[in-house]
XYZ file of C-alpha atoms in Angstrom:
200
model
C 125.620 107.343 98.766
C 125.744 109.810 101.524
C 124.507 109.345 105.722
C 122.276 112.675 106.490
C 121.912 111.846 110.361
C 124.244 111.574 113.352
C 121.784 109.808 115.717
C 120.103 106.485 115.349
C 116.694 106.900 114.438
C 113.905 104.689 114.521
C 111.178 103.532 111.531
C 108.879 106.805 112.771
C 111.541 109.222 113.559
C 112.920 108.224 109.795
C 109.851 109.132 108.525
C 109.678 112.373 110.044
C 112.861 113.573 108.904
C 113.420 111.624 105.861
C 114.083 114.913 103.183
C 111.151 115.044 100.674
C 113.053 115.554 97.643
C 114.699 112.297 96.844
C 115.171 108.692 97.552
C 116.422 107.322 100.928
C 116.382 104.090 103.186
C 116.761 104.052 106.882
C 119.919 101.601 107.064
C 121.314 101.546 110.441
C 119.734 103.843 112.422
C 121.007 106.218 109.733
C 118.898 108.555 106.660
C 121.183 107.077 103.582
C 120.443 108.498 100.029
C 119.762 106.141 97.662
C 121.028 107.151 93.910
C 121.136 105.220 90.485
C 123.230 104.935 87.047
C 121.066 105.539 84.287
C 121.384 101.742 83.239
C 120.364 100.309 86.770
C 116.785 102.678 86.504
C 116.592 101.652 83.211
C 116.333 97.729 83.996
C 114.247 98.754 87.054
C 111.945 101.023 85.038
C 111.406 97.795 82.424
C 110.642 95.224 85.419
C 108.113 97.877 86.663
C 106.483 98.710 83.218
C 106.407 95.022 82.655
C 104.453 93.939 85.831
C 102.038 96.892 85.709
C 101.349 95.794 81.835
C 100.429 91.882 83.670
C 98.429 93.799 86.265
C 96.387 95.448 83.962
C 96.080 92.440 81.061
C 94.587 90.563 83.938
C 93.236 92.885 86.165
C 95.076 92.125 89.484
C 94.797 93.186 92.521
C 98.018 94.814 93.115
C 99.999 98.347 92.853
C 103.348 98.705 91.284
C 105.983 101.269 92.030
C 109.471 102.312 92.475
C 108.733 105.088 95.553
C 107.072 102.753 98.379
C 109.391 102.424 102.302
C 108.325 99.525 104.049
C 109.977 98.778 108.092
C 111.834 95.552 108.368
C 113.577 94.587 111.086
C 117.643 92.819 111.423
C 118.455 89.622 112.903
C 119.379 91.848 115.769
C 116.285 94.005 116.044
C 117.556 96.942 114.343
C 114.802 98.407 112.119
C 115.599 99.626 108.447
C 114.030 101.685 106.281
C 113.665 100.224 102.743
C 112.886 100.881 99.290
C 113.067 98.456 96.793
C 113.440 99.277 93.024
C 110.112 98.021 91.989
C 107.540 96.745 94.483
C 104.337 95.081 94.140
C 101.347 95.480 96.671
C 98.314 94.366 97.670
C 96.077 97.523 96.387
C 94.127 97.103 98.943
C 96.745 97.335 101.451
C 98.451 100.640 99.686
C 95.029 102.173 99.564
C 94.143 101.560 103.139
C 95.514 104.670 104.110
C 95.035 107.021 100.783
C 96.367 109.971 102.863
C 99.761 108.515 104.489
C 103.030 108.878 103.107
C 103.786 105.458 101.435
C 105.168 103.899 104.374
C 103.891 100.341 105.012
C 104.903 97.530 108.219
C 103.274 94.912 106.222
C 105.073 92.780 103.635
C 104.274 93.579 100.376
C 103.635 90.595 97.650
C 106.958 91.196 95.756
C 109.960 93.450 96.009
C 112.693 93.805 93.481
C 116.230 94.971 93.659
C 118.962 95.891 90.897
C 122.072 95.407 91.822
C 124.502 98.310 92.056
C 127.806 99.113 94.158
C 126.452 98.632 97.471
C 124.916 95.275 96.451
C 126.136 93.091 99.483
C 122.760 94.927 100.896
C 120.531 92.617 98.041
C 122.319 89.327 98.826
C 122.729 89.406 102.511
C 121.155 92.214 104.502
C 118.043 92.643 102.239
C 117.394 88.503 101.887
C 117.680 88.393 105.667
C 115.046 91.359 106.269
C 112.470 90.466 103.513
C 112.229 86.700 104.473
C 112.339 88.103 108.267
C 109.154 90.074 107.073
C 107.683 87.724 104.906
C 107.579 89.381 101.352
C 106.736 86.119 99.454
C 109.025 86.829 96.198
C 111.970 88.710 95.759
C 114.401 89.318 92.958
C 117.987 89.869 93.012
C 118.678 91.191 89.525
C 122.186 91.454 88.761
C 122.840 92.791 85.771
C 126.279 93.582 85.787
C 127.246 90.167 87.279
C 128.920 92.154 90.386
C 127.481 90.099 93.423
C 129.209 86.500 94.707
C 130.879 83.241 92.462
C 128.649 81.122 94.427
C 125.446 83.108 93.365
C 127.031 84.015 89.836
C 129.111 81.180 88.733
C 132.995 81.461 87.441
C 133.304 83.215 85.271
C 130.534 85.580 86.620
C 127.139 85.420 84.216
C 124.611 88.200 85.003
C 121.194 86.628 86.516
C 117.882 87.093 88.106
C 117.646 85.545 91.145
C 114.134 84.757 91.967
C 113.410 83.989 96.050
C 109.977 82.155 97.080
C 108.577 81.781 100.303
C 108.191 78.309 101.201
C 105.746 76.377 103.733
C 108.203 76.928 106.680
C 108.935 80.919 105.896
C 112.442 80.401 104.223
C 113.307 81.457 100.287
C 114.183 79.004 98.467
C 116.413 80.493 94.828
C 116.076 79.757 91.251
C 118.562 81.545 89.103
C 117.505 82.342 85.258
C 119.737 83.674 82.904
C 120.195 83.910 79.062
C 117.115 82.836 77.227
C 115.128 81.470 80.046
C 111.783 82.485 80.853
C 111.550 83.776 84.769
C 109.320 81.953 86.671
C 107.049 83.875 89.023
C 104.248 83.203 91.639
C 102.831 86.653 91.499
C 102.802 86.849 87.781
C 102.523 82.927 86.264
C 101.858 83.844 82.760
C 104.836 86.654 82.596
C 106.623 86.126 79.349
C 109.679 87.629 80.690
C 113.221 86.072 79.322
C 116.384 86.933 81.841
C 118.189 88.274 78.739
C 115.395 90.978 78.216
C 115.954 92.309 82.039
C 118.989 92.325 81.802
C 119.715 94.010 78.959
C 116.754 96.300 78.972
Protein backbone atom coordinates (compact mmCIF):
# COMPACT_ATOMS: atom_id res chain seq x y z
CA UNK A 1 0.00 0.00 0.00
CA UNK A 2 1.71 3.24 -0.56
CA UNK A 3 0.56 7.26 0.81
CA UNK A 4 0.92 9.60 -2.51
CA UNK A 5 0.21 12.97 -0.52
CA UNK A 6 1.93 14.96 2.22
CA UNK A 7 -1.03 17.25 3.08
CA UNK A 8 -4.43 16.36 4.36
CA UNK A 9 -6.85 16.60 1.77
CA UNK A 10 -10.41 16.76 1.82
CA UNK A 11 -13.33 14.44 -0.13
CA UNK A 12 -13.04 17.21 -3.25
CA UNK A 13 -9.43 17.93 -3.16
CA UNK A 14 -9.07 13.82 -3.22
CA UNK A 15 -10.93 13.79 -6.12
CA UNK A 16 -8.99 16.22 -7.91
CA UNK A 17 -5.79 14.67 -7.45
CA UNK A 18 -6.65 11.15 -7.00
CA UNK A 19 -4.14 9.54 -10.09
CA UNK A 20 -6.40 8.11 -12.87
CA UNK A 21 -4.67 4.98 -13.42
CA UNK A 22 -5.45 2.79 -10.49
CA UNK A 23 -7.32 2.20 -7.35
CA UNK A 24 -7.13 4.50 -4.27
CA UNK A 25 -9.13 5.57 -1.04
CA UNK A 26 -8.77 8.82 0.72
CA UNK A 27 -7.84 7.36 4.33
CA UNK A 28 -6.70 10.03 6.55
CA UNK A 29 -6.45 12.98 4.83
CA UNK A 30 -4.03 10.91 2.74
CA UNK A 31 -4.29 9.42 -1.39
CA UNK A 32 -3.51 5.53 -0.32
CA UNK A 33 -3.28 2.94 -3.22
CA UNK A 34 -5.34 0.24 -2.89
CA UNK A 35 -3.82 -3.21 -4.45
CA UNK A 36 -5.02 -6.95 -4.42
CA UNK A 37 -3.66 -10.75 -4.46
CA UNK A 38 -5.03 -12.48 -7.25
CA UNK A 39 -7.19 -14.69 -4.79
CA UNK A 40 -8.79 -11.64 -2.88
CA UNK A 41 -10.10 -10.16 -6.70
CA UNK A 42 -10.98 -13.42 -7.43
CA UNK A 43 -13.62 -13.84 -4.44
CA UNK A 44 -14.53 -10.17 -5.09
CA UNK A 45 -14.95 -10.67 -8.84
CA UNK A 46 -17.45 -13.89 -7.91
CA UNK A 47 -19.59 -11.75 -5.26
CA UNK A 48 -19.86 -9.10 -8.07
CA UNK A 49 -20.70 -11.53 -11.01
CA UNK A 50 -23.08 -13.16 -8.65
CA UNK A 51 -25.20 -10.06 -7.66
CA UNK A 52 -25.24 -8.59 -11.18
CA UNK A 53 -26.56 -12.27 -12.38
CA UNK A 54 -29.68 -11.55 -9.34
CA UNK A 55 -29.97 -8.04 -10.77
CA UNK A 56 -30.59 -9.07 -14.05
CA UNK A 57 -32.78 -12.55 -13.27
CA UNK A 58 -35.05 -10.10 -11.57
CA UNK A 59 -34.59 -6.98 -13.08
CA UNK A 60 -33.56 -4.70 -10.13
CA UNK A 61 -33.03 -1.53 -9.79
CA UNK A 62 -29.49 -1.38 -8.90
CA UNK A 63 -25.74 -1.08 -10.42
CA UNK A 64 -22.95 -3.32 -9.44
CA UNK A 65 -19.27 -2.58 -9.48
CA UNK A 66 -15.89 -2.82 -8.08
CA UNK A 67 -14.65 1.04 -9.22
CA UNK A 68 -17.34 3.36 -7.31
CA UNK A 69 -15.64 6.19 -4.15
CA UNK A 70 -18.24 7.18 -1.95
CA UNK A 71 -17.33 10.17 1.18
CA UNK A 72 -17.89 8.92 4.65
CA UNK A 73 -17.07 10.61 7.45
CA UNK A 74 -15.00 9.25 11.14
CA UNK A 75 -16.34 9.39 14.50
CA UNK A 76 -14.15 12.43 14.61
CA UNK A 77 -15.21 14.20 11.43
CA UNK A 78 -12.42 13.20 9.34
CA UNK A 79 -13.70 12.39 5.83
CA UNK A 80 -12.41 9.20 3.88
CA UNK A 81 -12.39 8.30 0.63
CA UNK A 82 -13.68 4.73 0.01
CA UNK A 83 -13.96 2.00 -2.32
CA UNK A 84 -15.39 -1.07 -1.52
CA UNK A 85 -14.68 -4.35 -3.45
CA UNK A 86 -18.09 -4.76 -4.85
CA UNK A 87 -20.83 -2.17 -4.36
CA UNK A 88 -24.38 -2.11 -5.11
CA UNK A 89 -26.39 1.14 -6.03
CA UNK A 90 -29.43 2.54 -6.53
CA UNK A 91 -29.23 2.97 -10.58
CA UNK A 92 -30.95 5.70 -10.32
CA UNK A 93 -28.70 7.34 -7.97
CA UNK A 94 -25.34 6.28 -10.11
CA UNK A 95 -27.05 7.58 -13.18
CA UNK A 96 -28.04 10.89 -11.77
CA UNK A 97 -25.00 12.36 -12.82
CA UNK A 98 -23.98 10.18 -16.15
CA UNK A 99 -21.04 12.62 -16.65
CA UNK A 100 -19.27 12.71 -13.03
CA UNK A 101 -16.53 10.66 -12.02
CA UNK A 102 -18.13 7.88 -9.84
CA UNK A 103 -17.95 9.69 -6.73
CA UNK A 104 -21.16 9.53 -4.64
CA UNK A 105 -22.06 11.30 -0.73
CA UNK A 106 -25.01 9.13 -0.60
CA UNK A 107 -25.01 5.62 0.88
CA UNK A 108 -25.21 3.12 -1.49
CA UNK A 109 -27.65 -0.10 -0.84
CA UNK A 110 -24.73 -2.56 -0.18
CA UNK A 111 -20.97 -2.47 0.00
CA UNK A 112 -18.68 -5.41 0.24
CA UNK A 113 -15.19 -5.87 1.46
CA UNK A 114 -12.55 -8.85 1.20
CA UNK A 115 -10.41 -9.02 3.68
CA UNK A 116 -6.69 -8.58 3.07
CA UNK A 117 -3.56 -7.33 5.22
CA UNK A 118 -4.84 -4.09 6.17
CA UNK A 119 -8.16 -5.63 7.29
CA UNK A 120 -8.51 -3.88 10.79
CA UNK A 121 -9.95 -1.10 8.16
CA UNK A 122 -13.21 -3.79 7.38
CA UNK A 123 -13.86 -4.58 11.07
CA UNK A 124 -13.40 -1.32 12.76
CA UNK A 125 -12.82 1.79 10.69
CA UNK A 126 -15.03 0.72 7.70
CA UNK A 127 -18.13 -0.69 10.15
CA UNK A 128 -17.89 2.64 11.95
CA UNK A 129 -18.07 4.83 8.59
CA UNK A 130 -20.70 2.75 6.64
CA UNK A 131 -23.22 2.53 9.60
CA UNK A 132 -22.17 6.39 10.23
CA UNK A 133 -23.44 6.79 6.53
CA UNK A 134 -26.11 4.50 6.49
CA UNK A 135 -25.24 1.80 3.78
CA UNK A 136 -27.99 -0.70 4.85
CA UNK A 137 -25.84 -4.08 4.29
CA UNK A 138 -22.38 -4.71 4.42
CA UNK A 139 -20.17 -7.74 4.19
CA UNK A 140 -17.03 -8.51 5.84
CA UNK A 141 -15.75 -11.47 3.84
CA UNK A 142 -12.87 -13.06 5.31
CA UNK A 143 -11.60 -15.55 3.49
CA UNK A 144 -8.42 -16.24 4.86
CA UNK A 145 -9.77 -16.20 8.47
CA UNK A 146 -7.15 -13.22 9.27
CA UNK A 147 -9.48 -10.69 11.19
CA UNK A 148 -10.36 -11.11 15.27
CA UNK A 149 -11.15 -14.62 17.61
CA UNK A 150 -14.17 -12.87 18.69
CA UNK A 151 -15.45 -12.34 15.02
CA UNK A 152 -13.73 -15.71 13.81
CA UNK A 153 -13.91 -18.16 16.55
CA UNK A 154 -10.74 -20.32 18.00
CA UNK A 155 -9.46 -21.84 16.03
CA UNK A 156 -10.10 -19.12 13.33
CA UNK A 157 -12.90 -20.42 10.54
CA UNK A 158 -13.11 -18.15 7.45
CA UNK A 159 -16.72 -16.31 7.28
CA UNK A 160 -18.97 -13.81 5.74
CA UNK A 161 -20.05 -11.45 7.97
CA UNK A 162 -23.26 -9.98 6.90
CA UNK A 163 -24.21 -6.30 8.73
CA UNK A 164 -28.01 -4.98 8.53
CA UNK A 165 -29.25 -1.77 9.35
CA UNK A 166 -31.71 -1.92 11.99
CA UNK A 167 -34.76 0.47 13.04
CA UNK A 168 -32.43 2.64 15.24
CA UNK A 169 -29.38 2.96 12.48
CA UNK A 170 -27.01 0.31 14.13
CA UNK A 171 -25.77 -3.19 12.23
CA UNK A 172 -26.67 -5.85 13.73
CA UNK A 173 -24.09 -9.32 12.42
CA UNK A 174 -24.90 -12.71 11.28
CA UNK A 175 -21.89 -14.80 10.51
CA UNK A 176 -22.31 -17.76 7.75
CA UNK A 177 -19.80 -20.11 7.08
CA UNK A 178 -19.39 -23.66 5.59
CA UNK A 179 -22.50 -24.81 3.86
CA UNK A 180 -24.84 -22.12 4.89
CA UNK A 181 -26.79 -20.15 2.61
CA UNK A 182 -26.07 -16.12 3.17
CA UNK A 183 -28.90 -14.33 4.01
CA UNK A 184 -29.41 -10.97 2.33
CA UNK A 185 -31.95 -8.02 2.31
CA UNK A 186 -30.89 -6.70 -1.01
CA UNK A 187 -30.88 -10.01 -2.70
CA UNK A 188 -33.59 -12.53 -0.68
CA UNK A 189 -33.62 -15.25 -3.16
CA UNK A 190 -29.55 -15.35 -3.56
CA UNK A 191 -28.56 -18.97 -3.52
CA UNK A 192 -25.21 -18.13 -2.32
CA UNK A 193 -23.46 -20.83 0.22
CA UNK A 194 -20.39 -19.15 2.43
CA UNK A 195 -18.22 -22.06 1.20
CA UNK A 196 -18.72 -20.93 -2.53
CA UNK A 197 -17.36 -17.19 -1.58
CA UNK A 198 -14.99 -18.24 0.01
CA UNK A 199 -13.43 -20.51 -1.96
CA UNK A 200 -14.31 -18.97 -5.26
Amino acid sequence: MKTYTKQKLTFDQFLEQCPEEGLYELVDGEIVEVRATTNHDDVANFILFGFNDEIRRLNLNYVVNNTAVFKTITANGIEQGRKPDVSVIDKDKWRSSRSAYAALEEPIQLAVEVTSTNWEDDYIDKLDEYQRLGITEYWIVDYLAIGLREYLGNPKVPAVFVFLLDAEGKYQCTHFRGLEQIVSRTFPELTLTAEQVLTA
